Amino acid sequence: MAHSTLANQPVHMDTADFLRHIEAAFKRIFSDGLNLMHYLPENKWLELKRAGLLLPFLAERHGGRKSSQFEIQEVLRIAGHYGVPVTLRTGIEGALVLQPLIEFGNPQQIETGLKLIFDGEGGGLAITEPETSGAAIAREMQSYYEYQDDGTVYVHAVKYWQGNSQSDFLLVAAKERKNGKLSKTINLLLVPKQYIRYETLKSEGLRAVRYAVNRIDAAIPADCVMKLSENEAAGLRAFQNIFIRSRLQLVGMTHGVMEYIIENLRRFVVNDIKFVDHERRQIMKRHAVSQLLYRFTCRHVTPDQAVAHQLMEANIIKTLATEYTYGAAQILQKLLGAKGFERGHPASNVAIDIRPFTIFEGPNDMLYAEIYDQFIRATHQEKSQGIKPDKNQTLLQRLLSDHRFASVRLPERAEVPADIAGFLQQHRLGEADAAEKVFLGKIIARLFVWTQADSEDAAALLLTDVRKDMLDCQELSG
């Protein structure tokens, strides 16, 4: 009897039962509807967490579930069926709060953080600053902490665009200041709500997620400091690992939202108009690409293993998942006409709320340029073998020999279409200028997904977009 009761607890359920339990919890908790134009009700959010929503993100040794990337992706996907803000909040608190807390916190910090997450309003991750924006963890960061004595640090920080602002705490990124000079090393500080002043941001969308400018100017207990590393390079790698993992997992959110788009397509759009059917197929093609990206993360990412070697793949997931989901949302809104522009309508909400995903965690165009740079540099595996890519190689030669492509390539994708192969053959490694890198990065990203496409719809869309990117790149060169 006792064993049966134990098996019925979310932490002990098998995967299928656990995911059914989470789906049922969402249906029950939001049975009276959900207004995405206002903050998510904290009592309902807490009820979801107590039902086990965040357990896949939590290490088993701290009371979470057995490590499973599939379960992480699935809870994000399920949450996506209730709108962008619901899955975003799940991802923020799971990937950007719980995972760093467990990875970098000491036992006391972990205990404090877990109590605030599972018994209160949880927390957020505060990195971006108004003056540095995209350079979130670069040398431009000005937030700092300074030891006043062994038990106290003075913290000065201004952060903005943190999801879950006004929750119980923020994990704040800051540098240590000594003798009036800022260290290059960045650490995290677990800062309770009482030390933070908030100015709510009036965002165009994502009204159901708490965004604010957060100001900290206070002396707080020194045990709030979470030492990532005393070494600058190791500290930056630790931060990078947070964002690489977050980008790899982001497709759980976007794929759930893509399914939410399809649900609303079936609910609101009539079927018997030829052009509408064409647009419907365009959404379904984007869904097919989304499925490929989702499958990649489930198969090739492990929650308790480092992901630093998967930076190119993470940026491909982030850019394409957000781009194709945003594209699908725009088509749905267009098909609904004026109704799709109505304030609070699901089609309007999703079109407005998903767009920031193409900007947050690195604007997509910046990430496409980074994908190009990561593609032409030595991979983690090549570095370990002492191999340096030959700068005289063409992009085609690099693509055909790159183990990251070879490890996912299907037999039917072994041969790149002749026109695309000819284009890649014209470009050698490292010859692109800053603008060309963006379009070449787009081409590399789409071909990476095309090589693993077992869906002709997905393959056709990806190649169509590759050819558009080729034209854009040629126009730059001309």
CSV table of C-alpha atoms in Angstrom, one decimal:
chain,number,residue,atom,x,y,z
A,1,MET,CA,0.0,0.0,0.0
A,2,ALA,CA,2.8,2.4,0.9
A,3,HIS,CA,4.7,1.5,-2.3
A,4,SER,CA,1.5,2.2,-4.3
A,5,THR,CA,1.1,5.6,-2.7
A,6,LEU,CA,4.8,6.4,-3.4
A,7,ALA,CA,4.4,5.5,-7.1
A,8,ASN,CA,1.5,8.0,-7.4
A,9,GLN,CA,3.7,10.9,-6.3
A,10,PRO,CA,5.0,13.0,-9.3
A,11,VAL,CA,8.6,12.4,-8.5
A,12,HIS,CA,8.2,8.6,-8.6
A,13,MET,CA,5.9,8.3,-11.6
A,14,ASP,CA,7.2,6.8,-14.8
A,15,THR,CA,7.6,9.2,-17.7
A,16,ALA,CA,4.3,8.5,-19.4
A,17,ASP,CA,2.3,8.8,-16.2
A,18,PHE,CA,4.2,11.9,-15.1
A,19,LEU,CA,3.5,13.7,-18.4
A,20,ARG,CA,-0.2,12.7,-18.3
A,21,HIS,CA,-0.3,14.1,-14.7
A,22,ILE,CA,1.2,17.4,-15.8
A,23,GLU,CA,-1.3,17.7,-18.7
A,24,ALA,CA,-4.2,17.0,-16.3
A,25,ALA,CA,-2.8,19.6,-13.8
A,26,PHE,CA,-2.8,22.3,-16.5
A,27,LYS,CA,-6.4,21.4,-17.5
A,28,ARG,CA,-7.6,21.5,-13.9
A,29,ILE,CA,-5.7,24.6,-12.8
A,30,PHE,CA,-6.7,26.6,-15.9
A,31,SER,CA,-10.2,25.1,-16.3
A,32,ASP,CA,-11.8,28.5,-15.9
A,33,GLY,CA,-9.6,30.1,-18.6
A,34,LEU,CA,-6.5,32.2,-18.7
A,35,ASN,CA,-6.1,35.9,-19.4
A,36,LEU,CA,-2.8,36.4,-21.0
A,37,MET,CA,-3.1,40.2,-20.9
A,38,HIS,CA,-2.4,40.2,-17.1
A,39,TYR,CA,0.2,38.6,-14.9
A,40,LEU,CA,-0.2,34.8,-14.4
A,41,PRO,CA,-2.0,34.4,-11.0
A,42,GLU,CA,0.6,33.4,-8.5
A,43,ASN,CA,-1.6,31.0,-6.7
A,44,LYS,CA,-2.2,29.0,-9.9
A,45,TRP,CA,1.5,29.2,-10.8
A,46,LEU,CA,2.4,27.8,-7.4
A,47,GLU,CA,-0.2,25.1,-7.8
A,48,LEU,CA,1.5,24.0,-11.1
A,49,LYS,CA,4.9,23.9,-9.4
A,50,ARG,CA,3.5,21.8,-6.6
A,51,ALA,CA,2.0,19.5,-9.2
A,52,GLY,CA,5.5,18.8,-10.4
A,53,LEU,CA,6.0,21.1,-13.4
A,54,LEU,CA,9.6,22.0,-12.6
A,55,LEU,CA,10.7,18.5,-11.3
A,56,PRO,CA,12.4,17.5,-14.6
A,57,PHE,CA,14.7,20.6,-14.3
A,58,LEU,CA,15.7,19.6,-10.7
A,59,ALA,CA,18.5,17.2,-10.0
A,60,GLU,CA,17.3,13.9,-8.5
A,61,ARG,CA,19.6,14.4,-5.4
A,62,HIS,CA,17.6,17.5,-4.5
A,63,GLY,CA,14.2,15.9,-4.9
A,64,GLY,CA,13.7,16.2,-8.6
A,65,ARG,CA,13.1,13.5,-11.2
A,66,LYS,CA,15.7,11.2,-12.8
A,67,SER,CA,17.6,13.1,-15.5
A,68,SER,CA,15.7,13.2,-18.8
A,69,GLN,CA,16.0,15.8,-21.5
A,70,PHE,CA,12.8,14.4,-23.1
A,71,GLU,CA,10.8,15.3,-19.9
A,72,ILE,CA,12.2,18.8,-19.8
A,73,GLN,CA,11.2,19.3,-23.4
A,74,GLU,CA,7.8,17.8,-22.9
A,75,VAL,CA,6.8,20.0,-19.9
A,76,LEU,CA,7.9,23.1,-21.9
A,77,ARG,CA,5.8,21.8,-24.9
A,78,ILE,CA,2.7,21.1,-22.8
A,79,ALA,CA,3.0,24.6,-21.2
A,80,GLY,CA,3.2,26.1,-24.7
A,81,HIS,CA,-0.4,24.9,-25.3
A,82,TYR,CA,-1.5,27.6,-22.8
A,83,GLY,CA,0.3,30.5,-24.5
A,84,VAL,CA,3.8,31.9,-24.9
A,85,PRO,CA,4.0,33.4,-21.4
A,86,VAL,CA,3.1,30.1,-19.7
A,87,THR,CA,5.9,28.2,-21.3
A,88,LEU,CA,8.3,31.1,-21.1
A,89,ARG,CA,7.8,31.3,-17.3
A,90,THR,CA,8.3,27.5,-17.1
A,91,GLY,CA,11.6,27.9,-19.0
A,92,ILE,CA,12.8,30.9,-17.0
A,93,GLU,CA,12.3,29.2,-13.7
A,94,GLY,CA,13.5,25.8,-14.8
A,95,ALA,CA,16.4,26.5,-17.1
A,96,LEU,CA,17.6,30.0,-15.9
A,97,VAL,CA,16.9,29.7,-12.2
A,98,LEU,CA,16.7,26.1,-11.0
A,99,GLN,CA,19.5,24.7,-13.1
A,100,PRO,CA,22.1,27.5,-12.3
A,101,LEU,CA,21.0,27.4,-8.6
A,102,ILE,CA,21.8,23.7,-8.4
A,103,GLU,CA,24.9,24.0,-10.5
A,104,PHE,CA,26.6,26.9,-8.7
A,105,GLY,CA,24.9,27.4,-5.3
A,106,ASN,CA,26.3,26.1,-2.0
A,107,PRO,CA,24.0,23.9,0.2
A,108,GLN,CA,22.5,26.9,2.1
A,109,GLN,CA,21.9,28.9,-1.1
A,110,ILE,CA,20.2,25.9,-2.7
A,111,GLU,CA,18.0,25.3,0.3
A,112,THR,CA,17.0,28.9,0.4
A,113,GLY,CA,16.3,29.1,-3.3
A,114,LEU,CA,14.3,25.9,-3.5
A,115,LYS,CA,12.1,27.0,-0.6
A,116,LEU,CA,11.3,30.3,-2.4
A,117,ILE,CA,10.7,28.5,-5.7
A,118,PHE,CA,8.4,25.7,-4.4
A,119,ASP,CA,6.7,27.5,-1.5
A,120,GLY,CA,6.6,31.0,-2.9
A,121,GLU,CA,6.7,33.1,-6.1
A,122,GLY,CA,10.1,31.8,-7.2
A,123,GLY,CA,12.8,33.8,-8.9
A,124,GLY,CA,14.4,35.1,-12.1
A,125,LEU,CA,17.9,35.5,-13.6
A,126,ALA,CA,19.1,39.1,-13.9
A,127,ILE,CA,21.9,39.7,-16.4
A,128,THR,CA,21.0,42.2,-19.1
A,129,GLU,CA,21.7,45.9,-18.3
A,130,PRO,CA,20.1,49.0,-19.9
A,131,GLU,CA,23.5,50.4,-21.0
A,132,THR,CA,25.0,47.2,-22.4
A,133,SER,CA,22.0,45.3,-23.8
A,134,GLY,CA,23.2,42.4,-26.0
A,135,ALA,CA,26.7,42.4,-24.4
A,136,ALA,CA,25.1,40.7,-21.4
A,137,ILE,CA,28.2,39.0,-20.0
A,138,ALA,CA,31.0,41.0,-21.7
A,139,ARG,CA,33.4,43.4,-20.2
A,140,GLU,CA,30.9,46.2,-20.4
A,141,MET,CA,28.9,44.9,-17.5
A,142,GLN,CA,28.8,47.5,-14.7
A,143,SER,CA,26.9,45.7,-11.9
A,144,TYR,CA,29.2,45.0,-9.0
A,145,TYR,CA,29.5,43.8,-5.4
A,146,GLU,CA,32.1,44.8,-2.8
A,147,TYR,CA,32.9,43.2,0.5
A,148,GLN,CA,32.4,45.6,3.4
A,149,ASP,CA,33.4,43.0,5.9
A,150,ASP,CA,33.4,39.2,6.1
A,151,GLY,CA,29.6,39.1,6.6
A,152,THR,CA,28.4,41.9,4.3
A,153,VAL,CA,28.6,42.9,0.7
A,154,TYR,CA,27.5,46.2,-0.9
A,155,VAL,CA,25.7,45.5,-4.2
A,156,HIS,CA,25.1,48.1,-6.9
A,157,ALA,CA,23.2,46.8,-10.0
A,158,VAL,CA,20.7,48.0,-12.6
A,159,LYS,CA,19.1,45.1,-14.6
A,160,TYR,CA,16.2,44.9,-17.0
A,161,TRP,CA,14.1,42.6,-19.1
A,162,GLN,CA,14.2,39.8,-16.5
A,163,GLY,CA,11.3,37.5,-16.6
A,164,ASN,CA,9.9,36.9,-13.1
A,165,SER,CA,10.9,40.4,-11.9
A,166,GLN,CA,9.1,41.1,-8.7
A,167,SER,CA,9.3,37.4,-7.6
A,168,ASP,CA,10.9,36.4,-4.4
A,169,PHE,CA,14.5,36.7,-5.5
A,170,LEU,CA,16.8,37.3,-8.5
A,171,LEU,CA,20.0,35.5,-9.4
A,172,VAL,CA,22.0,38.7,-10.2
A,173,ALA,CA,25.1,38.7,-12.4
A,174,ALA,CA,27.8,41.0,-11.1
A,175,LYS,CA,31.6,41.6,-10.8
A,176,GLU,CA,33.5,41.9,-7.6
A,177,ARG,CA,35.0,45.4,-7.0
A,178,LYS,CA,38.3,45.7,-5.1
A,179,ASN,CA,40.1,48.9,-4.5
A,180,GLY,CA,37.8,50.8,-6.8
A,181,LYS,CA,38.4,48.4,-9.7
A,182,LEU,CA,36.0,45.9,-11.3
A,183,SER,CA,37.2,42.3,-11.6
A,184,LYS,CA,36.8,40.7,-15.0
A,185,THR,CA,35.3,37.6,-13.3
A,186,ILE,CA,31.5,37.5,-13.1
A,187,ASN,CA,29.6,35.7,-10.3
A,188,LEU,CA,25.9,35.3,-9.4
A,189,LEU,CA,24.3,36.7,-6.2
A,190,LEU,CA,21.1,35.3,-4.8
A,191,VAL,CA,19.4,38.6,-3.9
A,192,PRO,CA,16.1,38.5,-2.0
A,193,LYS,CA,13.2,40.7,-3.0
A,194,GLN,CA,13.5,43.1,-0.1
A,195,TYR,CA,16.7,44.5,-1.5
A,196,ILE,CA,15.4,45.2,-5.0
A,197,ARG,CA,13.5,48.2,-6.3
A,198,TYR,CA,11.3,47.6,-9.3
A,199,GLU,CA,10.0,49.8,-12.1
A,200,THR,CA,7.5,47.8,-14.2
A,201,LEU,CA,8.2,47.9,-17.9
A,202,LYS,CA,5.2,48.6,-20.2
A,203,SER,CA,5.9,45.9,-22.8
A,204,GLU,CA,4.1,45.5,-26.1
A,205,GLY,CA,3.5,41.8,-25.4
A,206,LEU,CA,4.2,39.1,-22.8
A,207,ARG,CA,2.0,41.0,-20.4
A,208,ALA,CA,1.6,37.8,-18.3
A,209,VAL,CA,5.3,37.7,-17.5
A,210,ARG,CA,6.7,40.2,-15.0
A,211,TYR,CA,9.2,42.4,-16.7
A,212,ALA,CA,10.8,45.4,-14.9
A,213,VAL,CA,13.9,47.5,-14.4
A,214,ASN,CA,15.5,46.2,-11.3
A,215,ARG,CA,17.7,48.4,-9.1
A,216,ILE,CA,19.8,47.2,-6.3
A,217,ASP,CA,21.8,49.6,-4.1
A,218,ALA,CA,22.1,48.0,-0.7
A,219,ALA,CA,24.3,46.2,1.8
A,220,ILE,CA,23.3,42.6,2.0
A,221,PRO,CA,24.6,39.4,3.7
A,222,ALA,CA,27.8,38.1,2.0
A,223,ASP,CA,26.4,34.6,1.9
A,224,CYS,CA,24.4,35.7,-1.1
A,225,VAL,CA,27.5,35.4,-3.3
A,226,MET,CA,27.6,32.3,-5.5
A,227,LYS,CA,31.2,31.8,-6.6
A,228,LEU,CA,31.2,30.5,-10.2
A,229,SER,CA,34.9,30.5,-10.4
A,230,GLU,CA,38.0,32.5,-9.3
A,231,ASN,CA,39.2,32.2,-12.9
A,232,GLU,CA,37.9,34.6,-15.5
A,233,ALA,CA,37.9,32.1,-18.4
A,234,ALA,CA,36.2,29.4,-16.3
A,235,GLY,CA,33.6,31.9,-15.0
A,236,LEU,CA,32.7,33.0,-18.5
A,237,ARG,CA,32.5,29.4,-19.7
A,238,ALA,CA,30.1,28.7,-16.8
A,239,PHE,CA,27.9,31.6,-17.9
A,240,GLN,CA,28.1,30.5,-21.5
A,241,ASN,CA,27.0,27.0,-20.5
A,242,ILE,CA,23.8,28.4,-18.9
A,243,PHE,CA,22.8,30.2,-22.2
A,244,ILE,CA,23.9,27.3,-24.5
A,245,ARG,CA,21.7,24.9,-22.5
A,246,SER,CA,18.8,27.4,-22.4
A,247,ARG,CA,19.0,27.9,-26.2
A,248,LEU,CA,19.0,24.1,-26.8
A,249,GLN,CA,16.0,23.7,-24.5
A,250,LEU,CA,14.1,26.7,-26.0
A,251,VAL,CA,12.7,24.5,-28.8
A,252,GLY,CA,10.4,22.9,-26.1
A,253,MET,CA,8.7,26.3,-25.7
A,254,THR,CA,8.5,27.1,-29.4
A,255,HIS,CA,7.3,23.7,-30.4
A,256,GLY,CA,4.5,23.8,-27.8
A,257,VAL,CA,3.6,27.3,-29.1
A,258,MET,CA,3.7,25.9,-32.7
A,259,GLU,CA,1.2,23.3,-31.7
A,260,TYR,CA,-0.9,26.0,-30.0
A,261,ILE,CA,-0.9,27.9,-33.3
A,262,ILE,CA,-2.2,24.8,-35.1
A,263,GLU,CA,-4.9,24.3,-32.5
A,264,ASN,CA,-6.1,27.9,-33.1
A,265,LEU,CA,-5.8,27.4,-36.9
A,266,ARG,CA,-8.2,24.5,-36.7
A,267,ARG,CA,-10.4,26.4,-34.3
A,268,PHE,CA,-10.8,29.7,-36.1
A,269,VAL,CA,-9.9,29.3,-39.8
A,270,VAL,CA,-12.3,27.8,-42.5
A,271,ASN,CA,-10.9,25.1,-44.7
A,272,ASP,CA,-12.5,25.4,-48.1
A,273,ILE,CA,-10.7,28.3,-49.7
A,274,LYS,CA,-7.8,27.4,-52.0
A,275,PHE,CA,-5.4,30.2,-50.8
A,276,VAL,CA,-6.2,29.5,-47.2
A,277,ASP,CA,-5.2,25.8,-47.8
A,278,HIS,CA,-1.9,27.0,-49.2
A,279,GLU,CA,-1.2,29.1,-46.2
A,280,ARG,CA,-2.3,26.3,-43.9
A,281,ARG,CA,0.3,24.1,-45.6
A,282,GLN,CA,2.9,26.8,-45.0
A,283,ILE,CA,2.2,26.6,-41.3
A,284,MET,CA,2.4,22.8,-41.4
A,285,LYS,CA,5.8,22.9,-43.1
A,286,ARG,CA,7.1,25.2,-40.3
A,287,HIS,CA,5.7,22.7,-37.8
A,288,ALA,CA,7.6,19.9,-39.6
A,289,VAL,CA,10.9,21.9,-39.2
A,290,SER,CA,10.0,22.5,-35.6
A,291,GLN,CA,9.6,18.7,-35.0
A,292,LEU,CA,13.1,18.1,-36.4
A,293,LEU,CA,14.6,20.7,-34.0
A,294,TYR,CA,12.6,19.3,-31.1
A,295,ARG,CA,13.8,15.8,-31.9
A,296,PHE,CA,17.4,16.9,-32.1
A,297,THR,CA,17.4,18.4,-28.6
A,298,CYS,CA,15.7,15.3,-27.1
A,299,ARG,CA,18.3,13.0,-28.7
A,300,HIS,CA,21.5,15.0,-28.5
A,301,VAL,CA,21.3,16.9,-25.2
A,302,THR,CA,21.7,15.5,-21.7
A,303,PRO,CA,20.7,17.6,-18.6
A,304,ASP,CA,23.6,16.7,-16.4
A,305,GLN,CA,26.4,16.9,-19.0
A,306,ALA,CA,28.2,20.0,-20.2
A,307,VAL,CA,26.9,21.5,-23.5
A,308,ALA,CA,29.8,24.0,-24.3
A,309,HIS,CA,30.7,21.9,-27.4
A,310,GLN,CA,27.2,22.4,-28.8
A,311,LEU,CA,27.3,26.2,-29.2
A,312,MET,CA,26.7,26.1,-33.0
A,313,GLU,CA,23.8,23.7,-32.6
A,314,ALA,CA,22.3,25.8,-29.8
A,315,ASN,CA,22.4,28.9,-31.9
A,316,ILE,CA,20.8,27.0,-34.8
A,317,ILE,CA,18.0,25.7,-32.5
A,318,LYS,CA,17.4,29.2,-31.1
A,319,THR,CA,17.3,31.0,-34.5
A,320,LEU,CA,15.3,28.6,-36.5
A,321,ALA,CA,12.9,27.6,-33.8
A,322,THR,CA,12.0,31.2,-33.1
A,323,GLU,CA,12.0,32.3,-36.7
A,324,TYR,CA,9.7,29.5,-38.0
A,325,THR,CA,7.3,29.8,-35.0
A,326,TYR,CA,7.1,33.6,-35.5
A,327,GLY,CA,6.4,33.0,-39.2
A,328,ALA,CA,3.6,30.6,-38.4
A,329,ALA,CA,2.1,33.0,-35.9
A,330,GLN,CA,2.1,35.8,-38.6
A,331,ILE,CA,0.3,33.5,-41.1
A,332,LEU,CA,-2.3,32.6,-38.5
A,333,GLN,CA,-2.9,36.2,-37.6
A,334,LYS,CA,-3.2,37.2,-41.3
A,335,LEU,CA,-5.7,34.4,-42.0
A,336,LEU,CA,-8.0,35.7,-39.2
A,337,GLY,CA,-8.0,39.3,-40.7
A,338,ALA,CA,-9.3,41.9,-38.3
A,339,LYS,CA,-10.1,39.3,-35.7
A,340,GLY,CA,-6.5,38.4,-35.5
A,341,PHE,CA,-5.6,41.9,-34.5
A,342,GLU,CA,-8.2,42.0,-31.6
A,343,ARG,CA,-6.6,42.7,-28.2
A,344,GLY,CA,-6.4,39.5,-26.2
A,345,HIS,CA,-7.4,37.1,-29.1
A,346,PRO,CA,-5.1,34.0,-29.1
A,347,ALA,CA,-3.9,34.7,-32.6
A,348,SER,CA,-3.0,38.3,-31.6
A,349,ASN,CA,-1.4,37.2,-28.4
A,350,VAL,CA,0.8,34.6,-29.9
A,351,ALA,CA,2.0,36.8,-32.8
A,352,ILE,CA,3.0,39.6,-30.4
A,353,ASP,CA,4.3,37.4,-27.6
A,354,ILE,CA,6.5,35.1,-29.8
A,355,ARG,CA,8.3,37.9,-31.6
A,356,PRO,CA,10.6,38.8,-28.7
A,357,PHE,CA,12.0,35.3,-28.8
A,358,THR,CA,13.7,36.3,-32.1
A,359,ILE,CA,15.5,39.0,-30.1
A,360,PHE,CA,16.0,37.8,-26.5
A,361,GLU,CA,19.1,35.7,-25.7
A,362,GLY,CA,20.8,37.2,-28.7
A,363,PRO,CA,19.1,38.8,-31.8
A,364,ASN,CA,18.8,36.2,-34.5
A,365,ASP,CA,20.9,38.0,-37.1
A,366,MET,CA,23.8,38.3,-34.6
A,367,LEU,CA,23.5,34.6,-33.9
A,368,TYR,CA,23.5,33.7,-37.6
A,369,ALA,CA,26.8,35.5,-37.9
A,370,GLU,CA,28.1,33.5,-34.9
A,371,ILE,CA,26.9,30.3,-36.5
A,372,TYR,CA,29.1,31.0,-39.5
A,373,ASP,CA,32.1,31.7,-37.2
A,374,GLN,CA,31.5,28.5,-35.2
A,375,PHE,CA,31.2,26.5,-38.4
A,376,ILE,CA,34.6,27.5,-39.8
A,377,ARG,CA,36.5,27.2,-36.5
A,378,ALA,CA,37.9,24.0,-35.1
A,379,THR,CA,35.3,22.0,-33.2
A,380,HIS,CA,35.8,20.7,-29.7
A,381,GLN,CA,36.6,17.3,-31.2
A,382,GLU,CA,39.0,18.7,-33.7
A,383,LYS,CA,40.8,20.7,-31.0
A,384,SER,CA,41.3,17.6,-28.9
A,385,GLN,CA,42.9,15.9,-32.0
A,386,GLY,CA,45.1,18.9,-32.8
A,387,ILE,CA,43.2,19.5,-36.1
A,388,LYS,CA,42.8,23.0,-37.5
A,389,PRO,CA,40.4,23.6,-40.4
A,390,ASP,CA,42.2,24.4,-43.7
A,391,LYS,CA,41.4,28.1,-44.5
A,392,ASN,CA,41.6,27.1,-48.2
A,393,GLN,CA,38.7,24.8,-47.9
A,394,THR,CA,35.4,25.8,-49.4
A,395,LEU,CA,32.2,25.9,-47.3
A,396,LEU,CA,31.0,22.9,-49.2
A,397,GLN,CA,34.1,20.9,-48.3
A,398,ARG,CA,33.8,21.9,-44.7
A,399,LEU,CA,30.1,21.0,-44.6
A,400,LEU,CA,30.7,17.5,-46.1
A,401,SER,CA,33.6,16.8,-43.7
A,402,ASP,CA,32.2,18.4,-40.5
A,403,HIS,CA,31.4,15.6,-37.9
A,404,ARG,CA,28.5,17.7,-36.5
A,405,PHE,CA,26.7,17.3,-39.8
A,406,ALA,CA,27.9,13.8,-40.4
A,407,SER,CA,26.5,12.6,-37.0
A,408,VAL,CA,23.0,13.6,-37.9
A,409,ARG,CA,23.0,13.3,-41.7
A,410,LEU,CA,20.5,10.8,-43.2
A,411,PRO,CA,21.5,8.8,-46.3
A,412,GLU,CA,19.1,10.5,-48.6
A,413,ARG,CA,20.6,13.9,-47.6
A,414,ALA,CA,24.2,12.9,-48.5
A,415,GLU,CA,24.2,15.0,-51.7
A,416,VAL,CA,23.6,18.7,-51.5
A,417,PRO,CA,21.5,20.0,-54.4
A,418,ALA,CA,23.7,21.1,-57.3
A,419,ASP,CA,22.9,24.9,-57.2
A,420,ILE,CA,23.4,25.1,-53.5
A,421,ALA,CA,26.6,23.0,-53.7
A,422,GLY,CA,27.9,25.4,-56.5
A,423,PHE,CA,27.2,28.4,-54.3
A,424,LEU,CA,29.0,26.9,-51.3
A,425,GLN,CA,31.9,25.9,-53.5
A,426,GLN,CA,32.4,29.6,-54.4
A,427,HIS,CA,33.1,30.6,-50.7
A,428,ARG,CA,36.2,29.8,-48.8
A,429,LEU,CA,36.5,29.6,-45.0
A,430,GLY,CA,36.9,33.0,-43.3
A,431,GLU,CA,36.5,35.1,-46.5
A,432,ALA,CA,33.1,36.5,-45.6
A,433,ASP,CA,32.6,40.1,-44.4
A,434,ALA,CA,30.3,40.9,-41.4
A,435,ALA,CA,27.1,41.2,-43.5
A,436,GLU,CA,27.8,38.1,-45.6
A,437,LYS,CA,28.3,36.1,-42.4
A,438,VAL,CA,24.6,36.6,-41.5
A,439,PHE,CA,23.3,35.1,-44.7
A,440,LEU,CA,25.9,32.4,-44.8
A,441,GLY,CA,25.1,31.5,-41.2
A,442,LYS,CA,21.4,31.2,-42.2
A,443,ILE,CA,22.3,28.9,-45.0
A,444,ILE,CA,24.5,26.7,-42.7
A,445,ALA,CA,21.8,26.6,-40.1
A,446,ARG,CA,19.1,25.5,-42.5
A,447,LEU,CA,21.4,22.9,-44.2
A,448,PHE,CA,22.2,21.5,-40.7
A,449,VAL,CA,18.5,20.8,-40.2
A,450,TRP,CA,18.0,19.7,-43.8
A,451,THR,CA,20.6,17.0,-43.5
A,452,GLN,CA,18.4,15.3,-40.8
A,453,ALA,CA,15.0,16.0,-42.4
A,454,ASP,CA,13.0,12.8,-42.8
A,455,SER,CA,10.0,15.0,-43.8
A,456,GLU,CA,9.7,16.2,-47.4
A,457,ASP,CA,7.7,19.2,-46.3
A,458,ALA,CA,10.5,20.3,-43.9
A,459,ALA,CA,13.2,19.6,-46.5
A,460,ALA,CA,11.4,21.6,-49.2
A,461,LEU,CA,10.8,24.6,-46.9
A,462,LEU,CA,14.4,24.6,-45.8
A,463,LEU,CA,15.8,24.4,-49.3
A,464,THR,CA,13.4,27.2,-50.5
A,465,ASP,CA,14.7,29.4,-47.7
A,466,VAL,CA,18.3,28.5,-48.4
A,467,ARG,CA,17.9,29.7,-52.0
A,468,LYS,CA,16.4,33.0,-50.8
A,469,ASP,CA,19.4,33.4,-48.5
A,470,MET,CA,21.7,32.7,-51.4
A,471,LEU,CA,20.1,35.5,-53.4
A,472,ASP,CA,20.4,37.9,-50.5
A,473,CYS,CA,24.1,37.0,-50.1
A,474,GLN,CA,24.7,37.4,-53.8
A,475,GLU,CA,23.0,40.8,-53.7
A,476,LEU,CA,25.4,41.9,-51.0
A,477,SER,CA,28.4,40.7,-53.0
A,478,GLY,CA,27.1,42.4,-56.2
